[in-house]
Coordinates of C-alpha atoms and ligand atoms in Angstrom, one line a residue:
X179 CA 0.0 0.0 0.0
X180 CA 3.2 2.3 0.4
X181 CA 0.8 5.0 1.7
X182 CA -0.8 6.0 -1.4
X183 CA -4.9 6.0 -0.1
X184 CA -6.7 7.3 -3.5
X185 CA -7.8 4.5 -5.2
X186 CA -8.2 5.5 -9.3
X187 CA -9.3 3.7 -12.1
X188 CA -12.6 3.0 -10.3
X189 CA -14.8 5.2 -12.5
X190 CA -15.1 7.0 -15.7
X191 CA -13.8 10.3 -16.3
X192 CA -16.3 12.5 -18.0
X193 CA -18.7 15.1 -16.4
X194 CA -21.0 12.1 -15.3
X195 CA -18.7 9.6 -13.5
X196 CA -19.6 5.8 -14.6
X197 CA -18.3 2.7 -12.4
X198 CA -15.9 1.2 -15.0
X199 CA -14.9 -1.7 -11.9
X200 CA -17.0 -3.4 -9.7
X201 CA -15.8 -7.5 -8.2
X202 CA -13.9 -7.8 -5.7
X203 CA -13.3 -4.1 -6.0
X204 CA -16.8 -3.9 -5.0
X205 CA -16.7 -5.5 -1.9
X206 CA -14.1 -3.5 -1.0
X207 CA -15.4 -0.4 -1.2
X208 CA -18.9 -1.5 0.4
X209 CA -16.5 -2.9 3.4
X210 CA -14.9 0.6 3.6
X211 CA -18.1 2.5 3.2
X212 CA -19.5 0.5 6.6
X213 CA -17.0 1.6 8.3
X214 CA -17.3 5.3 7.3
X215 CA -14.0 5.1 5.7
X216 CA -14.4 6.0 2.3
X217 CA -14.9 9.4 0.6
X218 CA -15.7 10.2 -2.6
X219 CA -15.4 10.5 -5.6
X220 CA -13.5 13.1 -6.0
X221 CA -11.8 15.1 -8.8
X222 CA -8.1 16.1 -9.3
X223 CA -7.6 15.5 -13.7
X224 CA -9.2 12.2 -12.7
X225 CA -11.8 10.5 -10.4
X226 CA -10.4 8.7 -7.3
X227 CA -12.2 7.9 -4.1
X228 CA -10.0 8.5 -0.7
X229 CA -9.7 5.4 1.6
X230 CA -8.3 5.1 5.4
X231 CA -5.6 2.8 5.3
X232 CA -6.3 1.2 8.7
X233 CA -9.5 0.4 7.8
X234 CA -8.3 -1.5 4.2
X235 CA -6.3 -3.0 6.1
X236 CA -9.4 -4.6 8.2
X237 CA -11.6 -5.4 4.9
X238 CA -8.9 -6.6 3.1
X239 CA -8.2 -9.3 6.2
X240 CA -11.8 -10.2 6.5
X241 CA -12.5 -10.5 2.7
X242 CA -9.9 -13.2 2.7
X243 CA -11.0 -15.0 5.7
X244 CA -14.4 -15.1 3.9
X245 CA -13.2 -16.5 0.9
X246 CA -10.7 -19.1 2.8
X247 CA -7.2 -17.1 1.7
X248 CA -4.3 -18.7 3.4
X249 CA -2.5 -15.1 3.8
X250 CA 1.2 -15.1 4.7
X251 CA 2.5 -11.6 5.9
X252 CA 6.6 -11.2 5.7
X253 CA 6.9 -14.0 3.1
X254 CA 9.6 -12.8 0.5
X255 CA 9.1 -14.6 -2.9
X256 CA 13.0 -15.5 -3.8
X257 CA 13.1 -18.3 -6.3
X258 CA 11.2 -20.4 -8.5
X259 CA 11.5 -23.7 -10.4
X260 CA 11.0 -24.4 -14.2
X261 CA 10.6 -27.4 -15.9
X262 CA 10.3 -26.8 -19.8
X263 CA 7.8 -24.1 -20.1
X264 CA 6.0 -24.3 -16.7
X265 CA 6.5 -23.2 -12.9
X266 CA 6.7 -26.2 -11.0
X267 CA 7.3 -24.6 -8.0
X268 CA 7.9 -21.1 -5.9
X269 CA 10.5 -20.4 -3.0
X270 CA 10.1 -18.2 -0.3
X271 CA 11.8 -17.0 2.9
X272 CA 10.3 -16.3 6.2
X273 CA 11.9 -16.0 9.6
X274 CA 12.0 -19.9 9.7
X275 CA 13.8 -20.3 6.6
X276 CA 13.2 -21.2 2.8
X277 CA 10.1 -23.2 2.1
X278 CA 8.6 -24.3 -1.3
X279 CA 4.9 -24.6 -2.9
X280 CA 4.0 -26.4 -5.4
X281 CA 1.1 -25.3 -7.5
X282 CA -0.5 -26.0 -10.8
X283 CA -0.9 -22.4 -11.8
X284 CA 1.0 -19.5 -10.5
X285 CA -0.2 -15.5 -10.5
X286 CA 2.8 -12.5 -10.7
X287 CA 1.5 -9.6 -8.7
X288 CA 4.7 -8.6 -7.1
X289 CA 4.9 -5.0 -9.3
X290 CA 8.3 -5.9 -9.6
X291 CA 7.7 -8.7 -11.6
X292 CA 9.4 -10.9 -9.0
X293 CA 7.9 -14.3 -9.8
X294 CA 8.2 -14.5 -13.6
X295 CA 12.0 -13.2 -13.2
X296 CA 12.8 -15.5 -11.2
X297 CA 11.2 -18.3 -13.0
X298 CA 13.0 -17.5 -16.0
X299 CA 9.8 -16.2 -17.5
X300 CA 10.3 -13.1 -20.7
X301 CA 10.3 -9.9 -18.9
X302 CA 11.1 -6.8 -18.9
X303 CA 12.3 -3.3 -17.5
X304 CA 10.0 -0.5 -18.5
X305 CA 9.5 0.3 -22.0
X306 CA 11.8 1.0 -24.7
X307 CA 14.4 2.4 -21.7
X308 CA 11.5 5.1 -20.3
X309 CA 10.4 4.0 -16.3
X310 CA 7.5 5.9 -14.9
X311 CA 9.0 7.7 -11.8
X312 CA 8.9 6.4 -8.2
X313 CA 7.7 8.6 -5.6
X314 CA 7.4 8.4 -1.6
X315 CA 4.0 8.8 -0.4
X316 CA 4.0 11.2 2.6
X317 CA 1.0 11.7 5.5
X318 CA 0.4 15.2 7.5
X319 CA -1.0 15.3 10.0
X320 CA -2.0 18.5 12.5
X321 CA -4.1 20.4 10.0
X322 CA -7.3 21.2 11.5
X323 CA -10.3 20.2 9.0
X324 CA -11.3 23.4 8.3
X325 CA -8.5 24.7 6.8
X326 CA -8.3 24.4 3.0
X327 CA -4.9 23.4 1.1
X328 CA -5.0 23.4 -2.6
X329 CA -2.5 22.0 -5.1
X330 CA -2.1 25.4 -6.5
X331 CA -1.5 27.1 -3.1
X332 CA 1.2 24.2 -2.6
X333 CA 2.9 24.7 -5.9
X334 CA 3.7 28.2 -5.3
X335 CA 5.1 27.7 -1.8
X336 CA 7.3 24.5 -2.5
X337 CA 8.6 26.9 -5.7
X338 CA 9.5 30.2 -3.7
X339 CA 10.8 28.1 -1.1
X340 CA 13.4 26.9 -3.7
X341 CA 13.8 30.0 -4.9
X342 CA 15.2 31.0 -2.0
X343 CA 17.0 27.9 -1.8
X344 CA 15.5 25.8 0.4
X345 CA 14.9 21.8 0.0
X346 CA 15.7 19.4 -0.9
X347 CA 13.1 19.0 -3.3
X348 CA 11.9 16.9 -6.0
X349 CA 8.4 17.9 -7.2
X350 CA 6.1 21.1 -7.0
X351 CA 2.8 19.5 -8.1
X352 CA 0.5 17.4 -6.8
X353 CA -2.7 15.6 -5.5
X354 CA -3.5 17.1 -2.1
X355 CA -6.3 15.1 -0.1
X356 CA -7.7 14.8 3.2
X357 CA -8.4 11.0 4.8
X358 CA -11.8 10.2 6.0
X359 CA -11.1 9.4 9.4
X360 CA -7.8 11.3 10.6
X361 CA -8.3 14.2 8.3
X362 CA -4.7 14.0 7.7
X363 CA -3.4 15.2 4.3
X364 CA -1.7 12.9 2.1
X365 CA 0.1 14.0 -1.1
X366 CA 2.8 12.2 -3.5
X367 CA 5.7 14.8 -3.6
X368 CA 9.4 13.5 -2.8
X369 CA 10.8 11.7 -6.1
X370 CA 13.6 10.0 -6.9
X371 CA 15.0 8.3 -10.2
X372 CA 16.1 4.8 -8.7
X373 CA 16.1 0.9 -9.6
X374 CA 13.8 -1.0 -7.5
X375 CA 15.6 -4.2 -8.7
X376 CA 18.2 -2.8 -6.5
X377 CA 18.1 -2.5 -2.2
X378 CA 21.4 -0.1 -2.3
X379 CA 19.5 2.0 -4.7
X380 CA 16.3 2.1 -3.4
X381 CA 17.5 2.1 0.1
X382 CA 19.1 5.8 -1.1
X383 CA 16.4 6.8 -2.8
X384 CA 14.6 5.9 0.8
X385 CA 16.6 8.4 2.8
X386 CA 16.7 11.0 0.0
X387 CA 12.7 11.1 0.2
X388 CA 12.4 11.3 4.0
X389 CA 14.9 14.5 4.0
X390 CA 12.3 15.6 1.4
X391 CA 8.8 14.8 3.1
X392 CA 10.5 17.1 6.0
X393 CA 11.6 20.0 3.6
X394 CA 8.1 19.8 2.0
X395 CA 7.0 19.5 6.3
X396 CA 8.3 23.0 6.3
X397 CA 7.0 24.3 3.0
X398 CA 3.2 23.2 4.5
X399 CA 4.0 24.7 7.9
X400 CA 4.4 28.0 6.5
X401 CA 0.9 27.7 4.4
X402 CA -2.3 29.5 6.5
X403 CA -4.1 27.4 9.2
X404 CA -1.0 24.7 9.1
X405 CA 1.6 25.9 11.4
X406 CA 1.1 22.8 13.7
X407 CA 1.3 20.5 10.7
X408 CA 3.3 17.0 11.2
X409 CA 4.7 14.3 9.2
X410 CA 2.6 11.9 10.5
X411 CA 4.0 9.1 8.4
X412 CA 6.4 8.5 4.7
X413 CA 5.5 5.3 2.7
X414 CA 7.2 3.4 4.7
X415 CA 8.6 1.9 1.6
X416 CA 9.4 4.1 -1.3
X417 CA 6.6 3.9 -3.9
X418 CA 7.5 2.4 -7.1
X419 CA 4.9 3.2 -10.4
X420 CA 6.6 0.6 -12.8
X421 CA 9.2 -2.3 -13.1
X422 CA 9.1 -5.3 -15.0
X423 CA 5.9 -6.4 -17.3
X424 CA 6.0 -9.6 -18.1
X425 CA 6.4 -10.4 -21.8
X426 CA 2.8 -11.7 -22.4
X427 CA 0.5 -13.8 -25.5
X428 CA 0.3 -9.9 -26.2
X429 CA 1.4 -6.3 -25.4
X430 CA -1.6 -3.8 -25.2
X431 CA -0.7 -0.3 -27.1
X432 CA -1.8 2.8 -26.4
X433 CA -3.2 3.0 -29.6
X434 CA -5.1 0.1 -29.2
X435 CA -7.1 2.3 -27.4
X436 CA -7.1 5.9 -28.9
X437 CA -8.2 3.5 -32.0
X438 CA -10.9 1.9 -29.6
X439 CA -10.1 -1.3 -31.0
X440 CA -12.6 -3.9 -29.3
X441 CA -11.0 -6.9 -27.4
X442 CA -13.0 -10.0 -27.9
X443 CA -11.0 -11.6 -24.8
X444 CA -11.5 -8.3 -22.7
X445 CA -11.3 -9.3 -18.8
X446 CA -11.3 -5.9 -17.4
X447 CA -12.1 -2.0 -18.0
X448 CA -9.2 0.5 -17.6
X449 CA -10.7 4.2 -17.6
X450 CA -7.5 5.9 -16.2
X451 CA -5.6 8.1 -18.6
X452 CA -1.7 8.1 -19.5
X453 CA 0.0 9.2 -16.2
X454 CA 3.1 9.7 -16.9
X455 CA 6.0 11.0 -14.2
X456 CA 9.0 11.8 -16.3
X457 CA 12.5 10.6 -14.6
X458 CA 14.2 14.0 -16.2
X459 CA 11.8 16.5 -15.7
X460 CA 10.1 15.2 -12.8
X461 CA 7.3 16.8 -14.5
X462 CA 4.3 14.7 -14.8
X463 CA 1.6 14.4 -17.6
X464 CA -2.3 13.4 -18.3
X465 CA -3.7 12.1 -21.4
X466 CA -7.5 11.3 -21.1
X467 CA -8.9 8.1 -23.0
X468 CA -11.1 8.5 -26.0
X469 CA -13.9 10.6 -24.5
X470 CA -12.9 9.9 -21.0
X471 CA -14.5 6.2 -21.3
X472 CA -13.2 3.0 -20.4
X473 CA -11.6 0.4 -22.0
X474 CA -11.1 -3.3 -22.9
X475 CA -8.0 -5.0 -21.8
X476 CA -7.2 -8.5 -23.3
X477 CA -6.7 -11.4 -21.3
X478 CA -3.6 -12.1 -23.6
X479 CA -1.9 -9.3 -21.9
X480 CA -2.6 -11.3 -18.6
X481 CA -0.8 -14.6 -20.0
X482 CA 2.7 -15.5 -20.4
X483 CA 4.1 -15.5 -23.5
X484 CA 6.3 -18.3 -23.0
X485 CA 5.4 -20.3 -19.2
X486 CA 2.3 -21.6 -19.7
X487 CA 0.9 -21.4 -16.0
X488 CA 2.2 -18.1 -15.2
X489 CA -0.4 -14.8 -15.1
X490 CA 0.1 -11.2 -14.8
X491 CA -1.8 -8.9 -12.7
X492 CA -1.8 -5.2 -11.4
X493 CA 1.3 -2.9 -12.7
X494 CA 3.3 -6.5 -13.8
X495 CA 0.3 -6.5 -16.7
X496 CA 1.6 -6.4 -20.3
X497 CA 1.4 -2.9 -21.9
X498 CA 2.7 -0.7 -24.2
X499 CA 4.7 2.9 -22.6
X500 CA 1.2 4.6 -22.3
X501 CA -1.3 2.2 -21.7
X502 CA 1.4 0.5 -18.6
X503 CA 1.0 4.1 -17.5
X504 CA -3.1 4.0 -17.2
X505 CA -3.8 0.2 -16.3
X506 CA -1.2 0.5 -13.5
X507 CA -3.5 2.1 -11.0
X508 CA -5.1 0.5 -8.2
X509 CA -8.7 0.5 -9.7
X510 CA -8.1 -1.5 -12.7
X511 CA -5.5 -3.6 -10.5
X512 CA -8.1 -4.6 -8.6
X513 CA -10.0 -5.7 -12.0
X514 CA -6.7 -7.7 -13.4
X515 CA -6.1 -9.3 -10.4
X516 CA -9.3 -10.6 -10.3
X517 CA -9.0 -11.9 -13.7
X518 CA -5.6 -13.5 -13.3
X519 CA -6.8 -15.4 -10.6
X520 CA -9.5 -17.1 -12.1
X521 CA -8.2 -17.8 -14.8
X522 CA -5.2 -19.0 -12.8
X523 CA -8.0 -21.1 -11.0
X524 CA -9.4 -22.3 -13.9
X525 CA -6.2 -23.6 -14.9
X526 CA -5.2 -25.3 -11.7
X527 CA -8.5 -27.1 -12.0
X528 CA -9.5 -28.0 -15.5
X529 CA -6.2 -27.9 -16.9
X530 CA -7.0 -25.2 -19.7
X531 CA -8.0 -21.5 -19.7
X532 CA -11.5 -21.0 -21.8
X533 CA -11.4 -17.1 -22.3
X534 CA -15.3 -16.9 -23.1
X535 CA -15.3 -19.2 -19.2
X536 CA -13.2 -16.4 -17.6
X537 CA -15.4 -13.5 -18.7
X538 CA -18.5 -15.5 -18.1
X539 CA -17.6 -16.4 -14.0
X540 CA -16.2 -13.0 -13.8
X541 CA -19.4 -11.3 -15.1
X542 CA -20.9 -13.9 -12.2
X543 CA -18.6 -12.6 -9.9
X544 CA -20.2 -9.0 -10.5
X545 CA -17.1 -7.6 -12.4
X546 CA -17.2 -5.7 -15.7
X547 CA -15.2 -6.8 -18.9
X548 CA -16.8 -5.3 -21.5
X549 CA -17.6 -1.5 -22.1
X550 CA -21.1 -1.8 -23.3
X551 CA -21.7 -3.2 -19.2
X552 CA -21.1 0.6 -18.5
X553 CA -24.1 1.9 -17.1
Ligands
LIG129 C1 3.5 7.8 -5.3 C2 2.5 7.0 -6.0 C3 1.2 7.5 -6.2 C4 0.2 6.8 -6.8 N1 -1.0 7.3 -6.8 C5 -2.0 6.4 -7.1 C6 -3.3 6.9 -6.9 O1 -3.6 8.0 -6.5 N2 -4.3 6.0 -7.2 C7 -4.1 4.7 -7.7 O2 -5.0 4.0 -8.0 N3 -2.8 4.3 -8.0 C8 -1.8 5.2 -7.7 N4 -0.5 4.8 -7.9 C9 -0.2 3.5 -8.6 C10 -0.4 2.3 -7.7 O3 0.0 2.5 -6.4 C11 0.3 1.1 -8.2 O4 0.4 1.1 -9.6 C12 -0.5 -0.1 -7.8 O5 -0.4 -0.2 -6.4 C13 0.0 -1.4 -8.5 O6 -0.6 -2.5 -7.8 P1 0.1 -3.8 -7.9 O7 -0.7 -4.7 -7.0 O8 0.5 -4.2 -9.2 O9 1.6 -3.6 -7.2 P2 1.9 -3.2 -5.7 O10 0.9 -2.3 -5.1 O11 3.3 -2.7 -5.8 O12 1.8 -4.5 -4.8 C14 2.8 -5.5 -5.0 C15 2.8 -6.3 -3.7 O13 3.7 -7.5 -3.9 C16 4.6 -7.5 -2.8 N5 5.9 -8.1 -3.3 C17 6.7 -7.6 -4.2 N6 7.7 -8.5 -4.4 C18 7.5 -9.6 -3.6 C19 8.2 -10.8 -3.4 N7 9.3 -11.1 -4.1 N8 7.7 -11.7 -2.5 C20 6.5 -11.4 -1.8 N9 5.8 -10.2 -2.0 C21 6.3 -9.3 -2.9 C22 4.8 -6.1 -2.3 O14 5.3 -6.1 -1.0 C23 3.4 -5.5 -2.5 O15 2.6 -5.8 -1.4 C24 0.5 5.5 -7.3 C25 1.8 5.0 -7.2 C26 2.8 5.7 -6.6 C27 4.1 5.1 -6.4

């Protein structure tokens, strides 16, 4: 979670907001919204609702009790075993050692890619040498409710304060929102161009960012209404927008979707446009989608390429520059991890994937996979 508690992707983006994800997602958000811990949706370019991340925490555990998840917290995915072009078998470490599963069908939703890597699956890292930047998610807290922050308001301060050469900083710009519970503001400032393959690089990156969440502390403290501001919290781990993508049956392009080319196979509905945090610059960008509607995403971008049992879901999902830089978002995550794992379980069970089975128990399941479902 890393801190970042606006979930996008979960509705359209025109004047008249449409659900473009429902599932699993769906439950979710009606666990949240019991516990008064959801607001929303809002706008900032796109639509995002704003979730307490305590109270994820306690949906997320009793969703998966319900549904008989054996969870294992701390378990650190280091190995895997291949035997021609299948994952026999997974390693991972915990305080007791290195243990093994075996499994019949195997889902990658490490956003690093960790899995297929390490099962000598095709991967890899970013696109065409472009990464979308990391950034450290950072949580104030100390700024009564009343008091109203806006992005543009924090722009200007963060860039006179380097003017008069204050810092370190990374970014000027963006997202500012309150949490439903605490009121504390969260935004996603402190960036740093790192390799999350790496724990000496992103262990500097780490450090770099907290020095920056308590330059931008002082930035925020000198805003009206926020002198008592505190930093009630950084990531704790630095957040990382892209890694590897699995090399998949096939690669969905941008273009695929300015062209609104239909996906008979479609599993999911991205409605997030092209967010794009440039590594140079540190500037970011928005594209919309075609008319700020949804759209189809393959389950052939889901499957392996070459490992037969091995699926792809949230950012580790198979895509193009552009289109890795809409579908990443916790939304439509929510939508291709759903699909990956049943068609992972279809797999395990029957010993083939039917695509026309996946969208049909999916549509069961209450999720959307087409865009004509867009009500
Ligand atoms: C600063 C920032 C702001 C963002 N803002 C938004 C936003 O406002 N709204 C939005 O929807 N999205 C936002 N995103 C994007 C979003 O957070 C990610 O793209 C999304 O979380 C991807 O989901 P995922 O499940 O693929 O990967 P992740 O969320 O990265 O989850 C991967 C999980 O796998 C675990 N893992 C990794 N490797 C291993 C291993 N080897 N063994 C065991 N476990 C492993 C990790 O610990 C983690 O829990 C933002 C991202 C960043 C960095």
């Amino acid at each position: 979670m890393r801190n970042v508690l606006t979930y996008c992707g979960l509705y359209t983006l025109g004047d008249e907001p449409r659900r473009a994800v429902m599932g699993v997602a769906e439950e979710v958000m009606a666990g949240l919204r019991k516990l008064g811990a959801v607001t929303g949706p809002q706008r900032h370019r796109g639509v995002f609702v704003v979730f307490d991340p305590e109270a994820v925490k306690l949906v997320l555990d009793s969703l998966c009790a319900e549904a008989g998840v054996q969870v294992m917290f701390n378990a650190f995915v280091c190995g895997a075993t291949r035997a021609d072009d299948r994952i026999v078998d997974l390693r991972w470490h915990d305080h007791g050692g290195e243990h093994t599963i075996r499994a019949r069908a195997f889902v990658d939703a490490s956003g690093e890619g960790d899995l297929a890597q390490f099962a000598g699956a095709a991967t890899r890292y970013g696109n065409d040498g472009a990464v979308n930047l990391g950034t450290l998610a950072t949580r104030f807290g100390g700024i009564p409710r009343d008091v109203v922050v806006t992005a543009d308001q924090l722009t200007a301060a963060v860039q006179a304060a380097k003017a008069a050469g204050r810092g370190p900083f990374s970014k000027d710009r963006s997202v500012l929102t309150r949490l439903p519970i605490s009121g504390d503001m969260v935004c996603y400032l402190a960036s740093e161009d790192y390799d999350p393959r790496d724990a000496l690089s992103q262990s500097a990156a780490e450090r770099r960012g907290r020095q920056q969440a308590w330059a931008y502390l002082d930035v925020i403290r000198s805003l009206p209404g926020c002198a008592n501001a505190w930093l009630a919290s950084t990531g704790p781990e630095f957040g990382t927008r892209e890694a590897r993508h699995i090399e998949a049956a096939h690669r969905l392009a941008w273009q695929d979707v300015v062209e609104g080319r239909p996906q008979p196979d479609s599993i999911a509905l991205g409605a997030w446009g092209v967010e794009w945090h440039d590594r140079t610059t540190l500037q970011s960008s928005f594209i919309y989608p075609p008319d700020k509607t949804a759209y189809e995403i393959p389950l052939r971008c889901l499957l392996s390429r070459d490992t037969g049992n091995l699926f792809a879901a949230g950012r580790v999902v198979d895509a193009d520059r552009q289109a890795g830089a809409s579908l990443r978002v916790m939304g439509t995550a929510f939508a291709t991890g759903q699909a990956a794992g049943v068609a992972a379980a279809m797999l395990a069970d029957q010993g083939k994937v039917d695509g026309e089975r996946v969208r049909r128990v999916l549509r069961e399941q209450g999720a959307l996979v087409e865009v004509s479902q867009i009500t």
